[in-house]
Amino acid sequence: MAQDKAQPPQPAPPDDKDRLASYGISPDQTLAEPVIVPPDKVLTLSALDGAGKRGYVQLKPKTMDDVKLWIGVHDEIARRRTVAHLAPANIPHVQNAAELKQLPTADLRGLHNLAETFVHGDSRQVAQFTPAFQLLLKDAVIHGIFVRADIDVYGVLDIHNSVRLLWANRIRIWGNGKIRFHGPAKIDATSIEGKHKLVHFPSEILNAVSSIGILKTLEVQHG
């Protein structure tokens, strides 16, 4: 059977506005060029290093529905595996930020757990606590990486725990390449294809320099 050959990066789709509209951002906030992670290299994407650079976007949710749409799980998908959290008795009585600050640590942790159920589980189980969840959104920021073209991974794409969303056109994983997450994060891509086999690495792949993130040799990253 013939092995797959490395494909040259494809141009970005002609119009990404519809996909970006749900995040409330425009194409000019995204990175237009493709991203290549060469073999034996690790590319780290971190919101701590990318503030203000093209492709790094700070999403500011106005509602919990925004959070669920951007980094959460659809209710119908989550319904079969959601485990409801026990609700601290006084949470329904939290009406403002001042009252939120007065919550005991255990109750505040319980509120955060319920909010996690709303985002990553079946939100209908905890919808009655939405007004209290809204109080948690004050000054909330979700860090995302937005790449309008393809991401081709031949080495290791390292997603720092400060990044909660990786948005791209196509993501392709070649040979022994892999994507490694250090925290909860969501991928929004038109397609994700994995483990393509390679006959050889063309020089444009071996010598690729990324315009986003920090690129190092794999040995240095793990040394």
Coordinates of C-alpha atoms in Angstrom, one line a residue:
M1 CA 0.0 0.0 0.0
A2 CA 1.4 3.4 -0.9
Q3 CA 2.2 5.7 1.9
D4 CA 0.8 9.1 2.2
K5 CA 3.0 12.0 1.1
A6 CA 3.3 15.2 3.0
Q7 CA 0.9 17.8 1.5
P8 CA 1.7 21.4 1.1
P9 CA -0.3 23.8 3.4
Q10 CA -3.6 24.7 1.8
P11 CA -4.8 28.3 1.7
A12 CA -7.4 29.5 4.2
P13 CA -11.0 29.1 3.3
P14 CA -12.4 32.0 1.4
D15 CA -14.8 33.1 4.1
D16 CA -14.5 32.3 7.9
K17 CA -16.9 34.9 9.0
D18 CA -19.7 32.4 9.8
R19 CA -17.4 30.2 12.0
L20 CA -16.0 33.2 13.8
A21 CA -19.3 35.0 14.3
S22 CA -20.2 32.8 17.2
Y23 CA -17.1 34.0 19.0
G24 CA -17.7 37.7 18.2
I25 CA -14.4 38.2 16.5
S26 CA -13.3 39.2 13.0
P27 CA -10.9 37.4 10.6
D28 CA -8.3 40.2 11.1
Q29 CA -7.8 39.0 14.7
T30 CA -6.7 35.6 13.5
L31 CA -3.5 34.2 12.2
A32 CA -3.9 33.8 8.4
E33 CA -0.7 31.8 7.7
P34 CA -0.5 28.0 8.2
V35 CA 1.2 26.6 11.2
I36 CA 3.8 23.7 10.8
V37 CA 5.3 21.9 13.7
P38 CA 8.5 20.2 12.3
P39 CA 9.6 16.7 13.3
D40 CA 11.7 16.5 16.5
K41 CA 10.4 20.0 17.5
V42 CA 7.9 21.1 20.0
L43 CA 5.7 24.2 19.4
T44 CA 4.3 25.7 22.6
L45 CA 1.2 27.8 22.4
S46 CA 0.7 29.8 25.6
A47 CA -1.5 32.8 26.4
L48 CA 1.2 34.0 28.7
D49 CA 3.7 34.5 25.8
G50 CA 1.2 35.5 23.1
A51 CA -0.7 38.5 24.6
G52 CA -1.2 41.1 22.0
K53 CA 0.1 39.0 19.1
R54 CA -2.0 38.0 16.1
G55 CA -3.9 34.8 16.6
Y56 CA -4.1 35.1 20.3
V57 CA -7.6 36.3 21.2
Q58 CA -9.1 37.1 24.6
L59 CA -12.8 36.1 24.6
K60 CA -15.0 37.9 27.1
P61 CA -18.2 36.0 27.8
K62 CA -21.3 38.0 28.6
T63 CA -23.4 35.0 29.6
M64 CA -22.9 31.4 30.6
D65 CA -24.3 30.4 27.3
D66 CA -21.3 32.1 25.7
V67 CA -19.0 30.0 27.8
K68 CA -20.8 26.8 26.9
L69 CA -20.8 27.6 23.2
W70 CA -17.1 28.5 23.1
I71 CA -15.5 25.8 25.3
G72 CA -18.3 23.6 26.5
V73 CA -20.1 20.4 25.4
H74 CA -23.5 20.4 23.7
D75 CA -26.3 19.3 26.1
E76 CA -27.4 16.3 24.0
I77 CA -23.9 15.0 23.9
A78 CA -23.3 15.5 27.6
R79 CA -26.6 14.2 28.8
R80 CA -25.7 10.5 28.9
R81 CA -22.5 11.1 31.0
T82 CA -23.3 14.0 33.2
V83 CA -23.2 13.6 37.0
A84 CA -25.0 16.2 38.9
H85 CA -23.2 18.0 41.7
L86 CA -24.8 18.5 45.1
A87 CA -25.8 22.1 45.5
P88 CA -24.9 24.1 48.6
A89 CA -28.2 25.1 50.2
N90 CA -27.5 28.9 50.2
I91 CA -26.4 29.3 46.5
P92 CA -29.9 30.2 45.3
H93 CA -29.9 33.2 47.7
V94 CA -26.7 34.7 46.2
Q95 CA -27.9 37.9 44.4
N96 CA -24.8 40.0 43.9
A97 CA -21.0 40.1 44.0
A98 CA -20.9 41.2 47.6
E99 CA -22.9 38.2 48.7
L100 CA -20.7 35.9 46.5
K101 CA -17.6 37.1 48.3
Q102 CA -19.2 36.2 51.6
L103 CA -19.8 32.6 50.7
P104 CA -17.7 30.0 52.7
T105 CA -15.0 28.4 50.7
A106 CA -16.8 25.1 50.4
D107 CA -19.9 26.7 49.1
L108 CA -18.0 28.8 46.6
R109 CA -16.2 25.6 45.4
G110 CA -19.6 24.0 45.1
L111 CA -20.8 26.9 42.9
H112 CA -17.8 26.5 40.6
N113 CA -18.5 22.8 40.3
L114 CA -22.1 23.5 39.3
A115 CA -20.9 26.0 36.8
E116 CA -18.6 23.3 35.3
T117 CA -21.6 21.0 35.0
F118 CA -23.4 23.8 33.1
V119 CA -20.5 24.2 30.7
H120 CA -19.2 20.6 30.2
G121 CA -22.3 18.6 31.2
D122 CA -26.1 18.9 30.7
S123 CA -26.8 22.5 31.5
R124 CA -30.5 21.7 32.1
Q125 CA -29.6 19.9 35.3
V126 CA -28.3 23.1 36.9
A127 CA -30.1 25.8 34.9
Q128 CA -31.9 27.2 38.1
F129 CA -28.5 28.4 39.3
T130 CA -27.8 30.5 36.2
P131 CA -28.2 33.9 38.0
A132 CA -25.5 32.8 40.5
F133 CA -23.3 31.6 37.7
Q134 CA -23.5 35.0 36.0
L135 CA -21.7 36.5 39.1
L136 CA -18.7 34.3 38.3
L137 CA -18.3 36.0 34.9
K138 CA -17.2 39.3 36.2
D139 CA -13.9 40.2 34.4
A140 CA -13.8 36.6 33.0
V141 CA -11.5 36.0 30.0
I142 CA -11.1 32.9 27.9
H143 CA -7.9 32.6 26.0
G144 CA -8.1 31.2 22.5
I145 CA -5.7 30.5 19.6
F146 CA -7.2 31.3 16.2
V147 CA -5.5 30.0 13.0
R148 CA -7.4 30.5 9.8
A149 CA -5.3 28.1 7.8
D150 CA -4.1 24.5 8.4
I151 CA -2.1 23.2 11.3
D152 CA 0.3 20.4 10.3
V153 CA 1.8 18.6 13.3
Y154 CA 4.9 16.4 12.6
G155 CA 6.5 17.0 16.1
V156 CA 4.6 18.0 19.2
L157 CA 2.1 20.8 19.5
D158 CA 2.0 21.7 23.2
I159 CA -1.0 23.5 24.4
H160 CA -0.3 25.4 27.7
N161 CA -3.0 25.3 30.4
S162 CA -3.6 29.0 29.9
V163 CA -5.2 28.2 26.5
R164 CA -8.8 27.0 26.6
L165 CA -9.6 27.0 22.8
L166 CA -7.7 26.0 19.7
W167 CA -9.5 27.2 16.6
A168 CA -8.2 26.3 13.1
N169 CA -9.1 25.2 9.6
R170 CA -7.8 21.6 9.2
I171 CA -5.6 20.0 11.8
R172 CA -3.4 17.1 10.4
I173 CA -1.1 14.9 12.5
W174 CA 1.7 13.3 10.6
G175 CA 3.9 10.3 11.5
N176 CA 4.6 10.3 15.2
G177 CA 3.3 13.8 15.7
K178 CA 0.9 14.5 18.6
I179 CA -1.0 17.3 20.3
R180 CA -0.4 17.5 24.0
F181 CA -2.8 19.4 26.3
H182 CA -1.7 20.6 29.8
G183 CA -5.2 21.6 30.9
P184 CA -8.9 21.5 29.7
A185 CA -9.2 22.9 26.2
K186 CA -11.5 22.5 23.2
I187 CA -10.5 22.2 19.5
D188 CA -12.8 23.8 16.9
A189 CA -11.5 22.8 13.5
T190 CA -13.2 22.0 10.1
S191 CA -11.5 18.6 10.3
I192 CA -8.9 16.7 12.4
E193 CA -6.9 13.9 10.6
G194 CA -4.4 11.8 12.4
K195 CA -1.4 9.6 11.9
H196 CA -0.6 10.1 8.2
K197 CA 2.5 8.1 7.2
L198 CA 5.4 9.8 5.6
V199 CA 8.0 8.7 3.0
H200 CA 10.3 11.6 3.8
F201 CA 10.3 15.1 5.2
P202 CA 10.7 17.8 2.6
S203 CA 13.1 20.6 3.5
E204 CA 10.2 23.1 3.8
I205 CA 8.9 21.0 6.7
L206 CA 12.2 20.4 8.4
N207 CA 13.1 24.1 8.2
A208 CA 9.7 25.5 9.0
V209 CA 9.6 28.5 11.3
S210 CA 6.4 29.2 13.1
S211 CA 4.9 32.7 13.2
I212 CA 3.1 31.8 16.5
G213 CA 4.2 30.3 19.7
I214 CA 7.7 29.2 20.9
L215 CA 9.5 26.5 18.8
K216 CA 12.2 24.4 20.4
T217 CA 13.8 21.1 19.8
L218 CA 12.0 18.2 21.5
E219 CA 15.1 17.3 23.5
V220 CA 15.4 20.8 25.0
Q221 CA 11.8 20.8 26.0
H222 CA 12.1 17.6 27.9
G223 CA 15.7 17.9 29.0

